[in-house]
Tab-separated table of C-alpha atoms in Angstrom:
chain	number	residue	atom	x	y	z
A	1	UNK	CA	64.102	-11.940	17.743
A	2	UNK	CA	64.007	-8.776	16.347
A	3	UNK	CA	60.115	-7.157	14.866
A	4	UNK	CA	59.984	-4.719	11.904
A	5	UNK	CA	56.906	-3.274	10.877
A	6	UNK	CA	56.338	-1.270	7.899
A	7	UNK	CA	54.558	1.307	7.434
A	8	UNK	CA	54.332	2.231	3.296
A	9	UNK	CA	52.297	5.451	3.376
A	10	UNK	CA	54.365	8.958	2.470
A	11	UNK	CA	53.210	12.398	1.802
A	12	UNK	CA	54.477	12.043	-1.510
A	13	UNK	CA	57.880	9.945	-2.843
A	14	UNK	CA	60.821	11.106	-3.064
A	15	UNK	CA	62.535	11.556	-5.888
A	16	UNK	CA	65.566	9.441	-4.940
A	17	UNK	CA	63.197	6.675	-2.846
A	18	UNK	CA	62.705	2.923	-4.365
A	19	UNK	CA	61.643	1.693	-0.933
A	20	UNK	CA	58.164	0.660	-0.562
A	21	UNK	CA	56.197	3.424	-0.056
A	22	UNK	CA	53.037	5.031	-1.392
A	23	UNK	CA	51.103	8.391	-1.041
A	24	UNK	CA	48.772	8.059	1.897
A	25	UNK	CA	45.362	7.703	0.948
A	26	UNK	CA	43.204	7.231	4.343
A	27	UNK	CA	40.924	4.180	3.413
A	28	UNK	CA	44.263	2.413	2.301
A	29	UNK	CA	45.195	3.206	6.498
A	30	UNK	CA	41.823	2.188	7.485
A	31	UNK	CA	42.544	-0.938	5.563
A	32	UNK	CA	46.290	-1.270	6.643
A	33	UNK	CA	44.790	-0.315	10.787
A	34	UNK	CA	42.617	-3.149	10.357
A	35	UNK	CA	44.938	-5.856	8.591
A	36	UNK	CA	48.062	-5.302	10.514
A	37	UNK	CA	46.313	-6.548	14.257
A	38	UNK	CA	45.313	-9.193	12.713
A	39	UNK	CA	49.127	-10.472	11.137
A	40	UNK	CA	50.351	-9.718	14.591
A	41	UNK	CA	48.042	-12.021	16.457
A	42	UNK	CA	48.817	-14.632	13.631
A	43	UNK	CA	52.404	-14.507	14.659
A	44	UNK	CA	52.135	-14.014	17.963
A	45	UNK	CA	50.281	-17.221	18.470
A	46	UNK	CA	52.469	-19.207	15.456
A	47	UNK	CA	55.775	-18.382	17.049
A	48	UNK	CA	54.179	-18.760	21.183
A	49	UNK	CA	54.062	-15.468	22.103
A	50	UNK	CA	58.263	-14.793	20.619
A	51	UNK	CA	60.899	-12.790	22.718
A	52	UNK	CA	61.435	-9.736	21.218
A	53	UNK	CA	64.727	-7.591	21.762
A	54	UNK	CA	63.862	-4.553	19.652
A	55	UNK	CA	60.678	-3.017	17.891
A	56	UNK	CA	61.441	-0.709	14.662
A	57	UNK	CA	58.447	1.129	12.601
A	58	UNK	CA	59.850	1.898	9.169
A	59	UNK	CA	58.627	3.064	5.877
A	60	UNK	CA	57.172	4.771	4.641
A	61	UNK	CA	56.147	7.387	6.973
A	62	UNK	CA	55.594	6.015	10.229
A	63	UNK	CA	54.553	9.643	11.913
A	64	UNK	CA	52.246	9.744	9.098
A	65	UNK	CA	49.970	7.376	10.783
A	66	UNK	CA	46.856	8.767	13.057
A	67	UNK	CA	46.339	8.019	16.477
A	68	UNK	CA	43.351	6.613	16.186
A	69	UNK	CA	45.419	4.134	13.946
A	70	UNK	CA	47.870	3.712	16.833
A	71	UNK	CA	45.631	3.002	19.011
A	72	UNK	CA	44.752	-0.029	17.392
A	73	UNK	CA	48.414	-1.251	16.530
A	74	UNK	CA	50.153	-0.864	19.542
A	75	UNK	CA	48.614	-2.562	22.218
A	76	UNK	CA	48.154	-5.703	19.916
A	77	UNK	CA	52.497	-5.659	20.016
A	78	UNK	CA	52.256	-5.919	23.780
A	79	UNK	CA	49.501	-8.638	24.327
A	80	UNK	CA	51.159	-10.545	21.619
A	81	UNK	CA	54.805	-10.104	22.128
A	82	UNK	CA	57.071	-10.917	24.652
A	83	UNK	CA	58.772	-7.733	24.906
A	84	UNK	CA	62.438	-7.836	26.329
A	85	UNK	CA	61.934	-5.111	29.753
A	86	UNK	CA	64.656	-2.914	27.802
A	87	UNK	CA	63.129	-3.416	24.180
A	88	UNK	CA	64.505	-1.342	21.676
A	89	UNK	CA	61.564	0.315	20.072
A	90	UNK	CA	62.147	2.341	16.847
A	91	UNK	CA	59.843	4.931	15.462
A	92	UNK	CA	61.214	6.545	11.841
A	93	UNK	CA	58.998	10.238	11.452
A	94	UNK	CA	59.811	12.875	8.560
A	95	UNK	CA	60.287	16.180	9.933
A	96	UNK	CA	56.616	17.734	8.580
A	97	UNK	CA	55.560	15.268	11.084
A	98	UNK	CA	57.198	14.984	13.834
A	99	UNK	CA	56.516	18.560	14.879
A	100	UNK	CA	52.901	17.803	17.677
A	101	UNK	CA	54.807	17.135	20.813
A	102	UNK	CA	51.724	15.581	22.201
A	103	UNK	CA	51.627	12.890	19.213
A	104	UNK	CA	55.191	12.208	20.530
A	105	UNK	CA	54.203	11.313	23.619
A	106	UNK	CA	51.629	9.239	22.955
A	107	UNK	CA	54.128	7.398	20.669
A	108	UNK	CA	56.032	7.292	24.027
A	109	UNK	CA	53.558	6.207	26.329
A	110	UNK	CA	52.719	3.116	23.957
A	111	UNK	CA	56.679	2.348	24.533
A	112	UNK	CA	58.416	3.747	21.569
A	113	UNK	CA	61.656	5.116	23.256
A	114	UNK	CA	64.028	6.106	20.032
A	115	UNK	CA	63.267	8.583	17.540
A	116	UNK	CA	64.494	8.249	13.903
A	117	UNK	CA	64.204	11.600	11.670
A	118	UNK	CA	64.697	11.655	8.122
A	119	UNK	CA	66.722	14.838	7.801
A	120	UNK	CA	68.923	14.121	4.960
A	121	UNK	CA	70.005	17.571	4.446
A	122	UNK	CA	70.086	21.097	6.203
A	123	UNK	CA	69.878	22.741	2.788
A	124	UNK	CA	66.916	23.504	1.451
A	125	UNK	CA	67.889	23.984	-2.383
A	126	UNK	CA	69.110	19.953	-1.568
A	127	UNK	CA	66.025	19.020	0.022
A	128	UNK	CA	64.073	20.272	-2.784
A	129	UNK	CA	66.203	18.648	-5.330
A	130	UNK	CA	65.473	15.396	-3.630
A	131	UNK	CA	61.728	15.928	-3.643
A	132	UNK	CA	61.394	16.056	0.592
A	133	UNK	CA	58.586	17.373	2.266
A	134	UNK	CA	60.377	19.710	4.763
A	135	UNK	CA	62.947	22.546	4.655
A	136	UNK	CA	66.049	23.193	7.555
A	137	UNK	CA	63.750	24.877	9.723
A	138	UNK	CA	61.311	22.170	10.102
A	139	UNK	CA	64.102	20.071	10.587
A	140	UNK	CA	65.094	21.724	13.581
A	141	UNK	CA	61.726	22.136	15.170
A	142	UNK	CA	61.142	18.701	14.855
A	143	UNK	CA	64.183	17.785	16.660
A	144	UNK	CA	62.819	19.878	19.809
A	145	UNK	CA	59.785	18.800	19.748
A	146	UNK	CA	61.606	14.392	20.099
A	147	UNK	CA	63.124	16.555	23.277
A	148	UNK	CA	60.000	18.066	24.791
A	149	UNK	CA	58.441	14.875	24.395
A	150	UNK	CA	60.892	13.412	26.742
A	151	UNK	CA	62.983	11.462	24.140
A	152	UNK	CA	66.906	10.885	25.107
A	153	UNK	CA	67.224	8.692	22.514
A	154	UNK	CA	67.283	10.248	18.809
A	155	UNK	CA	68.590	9.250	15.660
A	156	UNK	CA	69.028	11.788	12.440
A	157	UNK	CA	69.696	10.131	8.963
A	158	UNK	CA	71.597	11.842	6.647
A	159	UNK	CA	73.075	11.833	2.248
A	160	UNK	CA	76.109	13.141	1.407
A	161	UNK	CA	77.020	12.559	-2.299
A	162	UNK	CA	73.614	15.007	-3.371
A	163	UNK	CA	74.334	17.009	-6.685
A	164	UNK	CA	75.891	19.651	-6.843
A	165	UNK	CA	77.258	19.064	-3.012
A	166	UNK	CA	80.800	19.817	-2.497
A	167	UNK	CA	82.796	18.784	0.318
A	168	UNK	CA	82.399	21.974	2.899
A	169	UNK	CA	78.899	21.767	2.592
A	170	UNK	CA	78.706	18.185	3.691
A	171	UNK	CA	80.651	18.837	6.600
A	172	UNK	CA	78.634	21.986	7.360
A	173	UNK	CA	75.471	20.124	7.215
A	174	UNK	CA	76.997	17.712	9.701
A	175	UNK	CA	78.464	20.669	12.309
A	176	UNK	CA	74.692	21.604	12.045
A	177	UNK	CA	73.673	18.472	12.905
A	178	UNK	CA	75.851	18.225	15.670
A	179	UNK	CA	75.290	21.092	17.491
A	180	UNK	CA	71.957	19.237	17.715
A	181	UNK	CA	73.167	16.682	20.009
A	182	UNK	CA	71.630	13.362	18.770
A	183	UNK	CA	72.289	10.291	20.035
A	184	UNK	CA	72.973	8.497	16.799
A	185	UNK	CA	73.617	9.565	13.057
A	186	UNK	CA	73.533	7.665	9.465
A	187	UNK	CA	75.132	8.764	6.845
A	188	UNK	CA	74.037	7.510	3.501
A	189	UNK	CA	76.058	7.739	0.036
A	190	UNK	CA	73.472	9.323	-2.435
A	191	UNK	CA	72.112	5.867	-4.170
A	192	UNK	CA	70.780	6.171	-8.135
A	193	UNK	CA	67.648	3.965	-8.157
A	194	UNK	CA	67.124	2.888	-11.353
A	195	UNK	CA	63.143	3.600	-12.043
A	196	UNK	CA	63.488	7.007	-9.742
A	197	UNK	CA	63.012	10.366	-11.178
A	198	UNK	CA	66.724	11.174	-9.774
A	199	UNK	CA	68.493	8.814	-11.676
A	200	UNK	CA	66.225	9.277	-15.165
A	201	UNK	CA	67.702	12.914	-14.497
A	202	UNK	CA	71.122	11.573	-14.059
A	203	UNK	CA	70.441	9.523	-17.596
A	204	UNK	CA	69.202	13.014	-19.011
A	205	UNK	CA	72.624	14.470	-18.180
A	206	UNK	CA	71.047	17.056	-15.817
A	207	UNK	CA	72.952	16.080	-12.586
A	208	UNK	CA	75.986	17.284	-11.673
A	209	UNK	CA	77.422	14.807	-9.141
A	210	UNK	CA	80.201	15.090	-6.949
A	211	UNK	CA	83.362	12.992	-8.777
A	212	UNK	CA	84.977	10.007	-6.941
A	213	UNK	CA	87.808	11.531	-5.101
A	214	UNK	CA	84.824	13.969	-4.278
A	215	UNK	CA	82.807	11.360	-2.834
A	216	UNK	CA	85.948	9.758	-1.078
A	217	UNK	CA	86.910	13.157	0.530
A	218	UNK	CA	83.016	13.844	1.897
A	219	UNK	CA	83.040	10.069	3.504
A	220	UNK	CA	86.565	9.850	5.224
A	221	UNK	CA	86.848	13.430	6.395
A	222	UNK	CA	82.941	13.257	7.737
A	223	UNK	CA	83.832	9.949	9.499
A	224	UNK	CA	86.625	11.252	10.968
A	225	UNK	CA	84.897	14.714	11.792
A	226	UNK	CA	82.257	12.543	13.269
A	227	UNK	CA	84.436	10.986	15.356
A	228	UNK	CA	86.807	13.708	17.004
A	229	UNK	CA	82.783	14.975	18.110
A	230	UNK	CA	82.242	11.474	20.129
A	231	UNK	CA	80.160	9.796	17.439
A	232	UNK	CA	81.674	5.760	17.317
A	233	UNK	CA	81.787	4.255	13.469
A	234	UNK	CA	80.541	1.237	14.273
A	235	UNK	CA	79.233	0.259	10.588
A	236	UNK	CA	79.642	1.756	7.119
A	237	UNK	CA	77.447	4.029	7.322
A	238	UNK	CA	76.492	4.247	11.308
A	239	UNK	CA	77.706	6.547	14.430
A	240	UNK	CA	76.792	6.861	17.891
A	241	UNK	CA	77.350	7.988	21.211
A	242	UNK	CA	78.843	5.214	23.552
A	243	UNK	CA	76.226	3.314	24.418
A	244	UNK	CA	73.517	4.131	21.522
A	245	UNK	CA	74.184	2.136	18.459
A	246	UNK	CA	71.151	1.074	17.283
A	247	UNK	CA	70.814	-2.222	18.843
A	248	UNK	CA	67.965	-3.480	16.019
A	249	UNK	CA	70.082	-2.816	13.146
A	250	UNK	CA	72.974	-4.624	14.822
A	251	UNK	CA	70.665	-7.250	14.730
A	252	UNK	CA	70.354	-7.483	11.159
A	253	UNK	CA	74.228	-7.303	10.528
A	254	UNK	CA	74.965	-9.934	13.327
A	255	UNK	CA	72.195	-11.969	11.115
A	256	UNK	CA	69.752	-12.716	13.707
A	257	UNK	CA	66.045	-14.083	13.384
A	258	UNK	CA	63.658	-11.181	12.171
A	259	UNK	CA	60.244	-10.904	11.769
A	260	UNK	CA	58.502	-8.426	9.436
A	261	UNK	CA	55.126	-7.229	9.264
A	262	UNK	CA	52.940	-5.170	6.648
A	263	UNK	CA	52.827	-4.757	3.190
A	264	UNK	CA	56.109	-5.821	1.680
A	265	UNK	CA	57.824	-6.598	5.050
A	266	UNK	CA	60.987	-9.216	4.730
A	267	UNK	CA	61.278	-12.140	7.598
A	268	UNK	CA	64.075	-14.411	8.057
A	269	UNK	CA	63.683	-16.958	10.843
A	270	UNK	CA	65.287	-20.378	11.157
A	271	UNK	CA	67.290	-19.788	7.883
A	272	UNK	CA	63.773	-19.348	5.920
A	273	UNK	CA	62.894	-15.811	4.149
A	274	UNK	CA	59.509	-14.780	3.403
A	275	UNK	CA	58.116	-11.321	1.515
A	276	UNK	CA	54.695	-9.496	2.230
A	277	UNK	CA	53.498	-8.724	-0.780
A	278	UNK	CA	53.615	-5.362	-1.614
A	279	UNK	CA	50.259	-4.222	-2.295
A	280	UNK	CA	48.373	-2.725	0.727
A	281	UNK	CA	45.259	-4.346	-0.292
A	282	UNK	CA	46.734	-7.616	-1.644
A	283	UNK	CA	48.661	-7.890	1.740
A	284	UNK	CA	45.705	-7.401	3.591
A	285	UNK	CA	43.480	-10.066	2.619
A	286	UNK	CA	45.961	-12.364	3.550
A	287	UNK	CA	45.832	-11.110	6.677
A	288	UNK	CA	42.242	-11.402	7.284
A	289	UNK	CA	42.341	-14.794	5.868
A	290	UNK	CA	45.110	-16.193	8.041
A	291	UNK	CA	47.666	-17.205	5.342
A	292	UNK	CA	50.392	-14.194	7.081
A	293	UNK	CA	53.854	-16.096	6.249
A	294	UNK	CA	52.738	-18.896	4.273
A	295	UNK	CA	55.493	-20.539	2.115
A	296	UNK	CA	59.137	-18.769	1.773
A	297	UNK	CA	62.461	-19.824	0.699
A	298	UNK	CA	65.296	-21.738	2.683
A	299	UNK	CA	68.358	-20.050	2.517
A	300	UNK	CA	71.174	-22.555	0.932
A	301	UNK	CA	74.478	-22.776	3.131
A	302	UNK	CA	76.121	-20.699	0.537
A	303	UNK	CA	73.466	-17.321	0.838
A	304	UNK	CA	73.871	-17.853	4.355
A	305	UNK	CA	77.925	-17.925	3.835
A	306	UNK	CA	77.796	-14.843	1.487
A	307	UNK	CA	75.075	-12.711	4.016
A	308	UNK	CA	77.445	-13.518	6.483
A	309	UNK	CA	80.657	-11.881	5.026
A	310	UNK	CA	78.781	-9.277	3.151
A	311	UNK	CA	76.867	-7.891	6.569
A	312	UNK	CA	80.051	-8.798	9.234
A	313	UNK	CA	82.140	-6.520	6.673
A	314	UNK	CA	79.754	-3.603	7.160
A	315	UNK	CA	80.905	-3.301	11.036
A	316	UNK	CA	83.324	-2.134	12.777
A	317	UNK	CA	83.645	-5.444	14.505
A	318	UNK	CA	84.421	-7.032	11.075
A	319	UNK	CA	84.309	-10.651	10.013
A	320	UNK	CA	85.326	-13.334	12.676
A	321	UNK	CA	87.306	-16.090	11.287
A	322	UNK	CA	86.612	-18.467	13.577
A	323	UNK	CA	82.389	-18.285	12.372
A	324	UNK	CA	83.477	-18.428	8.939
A	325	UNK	CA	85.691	-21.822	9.425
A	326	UNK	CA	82.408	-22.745	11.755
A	327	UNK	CA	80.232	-22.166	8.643
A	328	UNK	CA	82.226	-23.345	6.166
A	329	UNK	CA	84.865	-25.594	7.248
A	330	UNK	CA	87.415	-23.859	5.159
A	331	UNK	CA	90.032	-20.772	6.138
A	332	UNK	CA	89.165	-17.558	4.741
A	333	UNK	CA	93.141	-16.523	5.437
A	334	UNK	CA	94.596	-19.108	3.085
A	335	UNK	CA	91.350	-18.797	0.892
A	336	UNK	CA	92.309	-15.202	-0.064
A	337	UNK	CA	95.735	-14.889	1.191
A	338	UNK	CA	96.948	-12.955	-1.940
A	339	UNK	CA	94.529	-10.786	-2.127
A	340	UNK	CA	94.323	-10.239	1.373
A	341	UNK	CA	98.143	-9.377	1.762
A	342	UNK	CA	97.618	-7.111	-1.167
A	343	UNK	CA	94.705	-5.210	0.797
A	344	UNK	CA	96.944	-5.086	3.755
A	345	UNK	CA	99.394	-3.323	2.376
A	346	UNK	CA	97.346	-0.356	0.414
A	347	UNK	CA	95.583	-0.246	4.569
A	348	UNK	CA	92.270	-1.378	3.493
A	349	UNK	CA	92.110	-4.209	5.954
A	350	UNK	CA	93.110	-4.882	9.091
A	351	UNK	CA	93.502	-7.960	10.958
A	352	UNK	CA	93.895	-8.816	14.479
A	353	UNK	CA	92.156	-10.471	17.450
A	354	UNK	CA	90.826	-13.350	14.745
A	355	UNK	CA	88.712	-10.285	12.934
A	356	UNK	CA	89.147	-8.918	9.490
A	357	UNK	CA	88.325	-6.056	9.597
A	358	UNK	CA	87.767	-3.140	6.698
A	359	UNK	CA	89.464	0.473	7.015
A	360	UNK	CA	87.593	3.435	6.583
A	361	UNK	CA	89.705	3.261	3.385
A	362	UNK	CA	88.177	0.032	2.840
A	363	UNK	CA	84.796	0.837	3.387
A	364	UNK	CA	84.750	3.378	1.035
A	365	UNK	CA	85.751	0.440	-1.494
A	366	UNK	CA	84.278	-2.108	0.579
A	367	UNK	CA	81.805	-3.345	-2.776
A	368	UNK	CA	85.225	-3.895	-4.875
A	369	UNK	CA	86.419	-5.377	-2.012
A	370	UNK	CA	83.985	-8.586	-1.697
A	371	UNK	CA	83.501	-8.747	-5.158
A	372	UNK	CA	87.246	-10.235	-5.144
A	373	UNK	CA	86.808	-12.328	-2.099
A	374	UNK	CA	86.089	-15.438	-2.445
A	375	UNK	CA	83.667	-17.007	-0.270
């Protein structure tokens, strides 16, 4: 099984961001420190003490949160948790805090061995545009303090797509990043949120966004740069060193069981999906009160056909046929053959070994591309 916990407190929200998140306000942490112990003994004693494989603290802000707020987290995941002896365990930190070396290593010492920092851009005129906390240069301090502390395991997230970015300034930000050395690097396409203050500025008409064959250029030539510097594609969006994909997000594409915890955390176990509310307070007195997880919504054979497809075509791996005849009892081959051969030829698919598989090509289109599937 795989544990997320969220953690919705920010130092302010991004201008781009329609995650859950909220500015932190320290009662709502004292409320969140005191709730979130209590959800994770709930579980841990509903599911018998669960196997977990990997651990990831997203947000939010993670690094946002206080030791003394740690302190009273953490251990509760051990005692309640079977943790797998080589867990996976995620922390997500902004650069503005991720800069006390010794907060790091108390993260470490409570077992947190992988480091993801919201970078998203080395240019400050960008970061400001999106509303982050940090500039470049905090950036890079933050990256040597996850070293002093002793982390060999980091992970920088990045956008490309940002306005007014061109091509040469995506890849510079991504020489930057590495000559930094990380283990592992996302690259997100710039998302307009509808309800964010970055796409009621793209409604305004005061955005000037890279064009299509702009956006095409910055993905395939950034994979590929990516690539001749050791960094595996191994999903849409994800690169790594041999050996350092993140093994909790694999999780989620390879649709495993999932629990989430806090305030609008999602869980799928046993082909049932459940939703925190979203609230901090509202979440938390169902916590105290022991009703964590009541009710949730079976997944019908079709959602769990079309998650299937949807997530396997993400990876490099791709889809493999002989799961989808499993699921479905019908051949996805002959299902979509003309389409399929049609894909094939323009080298947006590939097939072989019993995978279908998308092309960097084909990821770039991948959304057209399973809209026209048919599954």
């Amino acid at each position: 099984m795989l544990l997320y916990i969220h953690v919705p407190f920010c130092r302010s929200k991004c201008r781009y961001c329609a995650f859950v998140s909220r500015p932190l306000d320290m009662a709502e942490v004292e409320v969140y420190a005191a709730a979130l112990p209590l959800e994770i003994r709930h579980f841990g004693k509903k599911l018998g003490r669960p196997k977990v494989e990997t651990v990831y603290f997203g947000g939010g802000t993670p690094s946002l949160l206080p030791p003394w707020a740690l302190s009273r987290l953490m251990p509760e995941i051990n005692k309640h948790f079977d943790l797998h002896p080589a867990v996976e365990w995620t922390f997500e930190a902004n650069p503005d805090s991720a800069l006390d070396v010794e907060y790091l290593k108390i993260l470490a010492s409570y077992g947190v061995n992988r480091i993801s920092l919201g970078v998203q851009s080395f240019s400050d005129a960008a970061l400001t545009r999106l509303g982050r906390p940090h500039n470049a240069k905090t950036a890079m301090a933050a990256v040597n303090a996850v070293r002093q502390a002793g982390f060999v395991n980091l992970s920088l997230d990045f956008i490309w797509g940002l306005p007014n970015q061109r091509e040469g300034a995506w890849l510079e930000d991504l020489k930057m990043a590495v000559r930094l050395r990380p283990e592992h690097l996302s690259c997100y396409g710039l998302t307009l949120e509808p309800g964010t203050p970055l796409a009621a500025d793209a409604e305004a008409g005061g955005l000037e966004l890279p064009t299509e064959s702009e956006q095409g250029r910055m993905y395939i030539h950034g994979a590929e740069f990516l690539e001749e510097q050791g960094y595996l594609q191994y999903e849409i969006s994800s690169f790594a060193r041999m050996g350092f994909q993140s093994r909790h997000n694999s999780g989620y594409w390879e649709g495993r069981d999932y629990l989430g915890l806090g305030p609008g955390a999602v869980s799928t176990l046993s082909g049932v999906r459940h939703e925190n509310p979203r609230d901090v307070r509202e979440w938390a007195a169902l916590a105290k009160t022991g009703r964590c997880g009541a009710g949730g919504v079976a997944l019908t054979r079709e959602e769990r056909v079309r998650e299937y497809v949807m997530l396997s075509l993400r990876t490099a791996k791709g889809l493999r046929l002989s799961i989808y005849r499993r699921l479905t009892g019908i051949d996805f081959l002959k299902e979509n053959e003309s389409l399929l051969t049609a894909l094939r030829q323009k080298e947006l698919i590939r097939l072989n070994n019993g995978h279908l598989r998308l092309t960097k090509n084909g990821f770039l289109v991948s959304n057209l591309i399973l809209e026209r599937l048919r599954y």
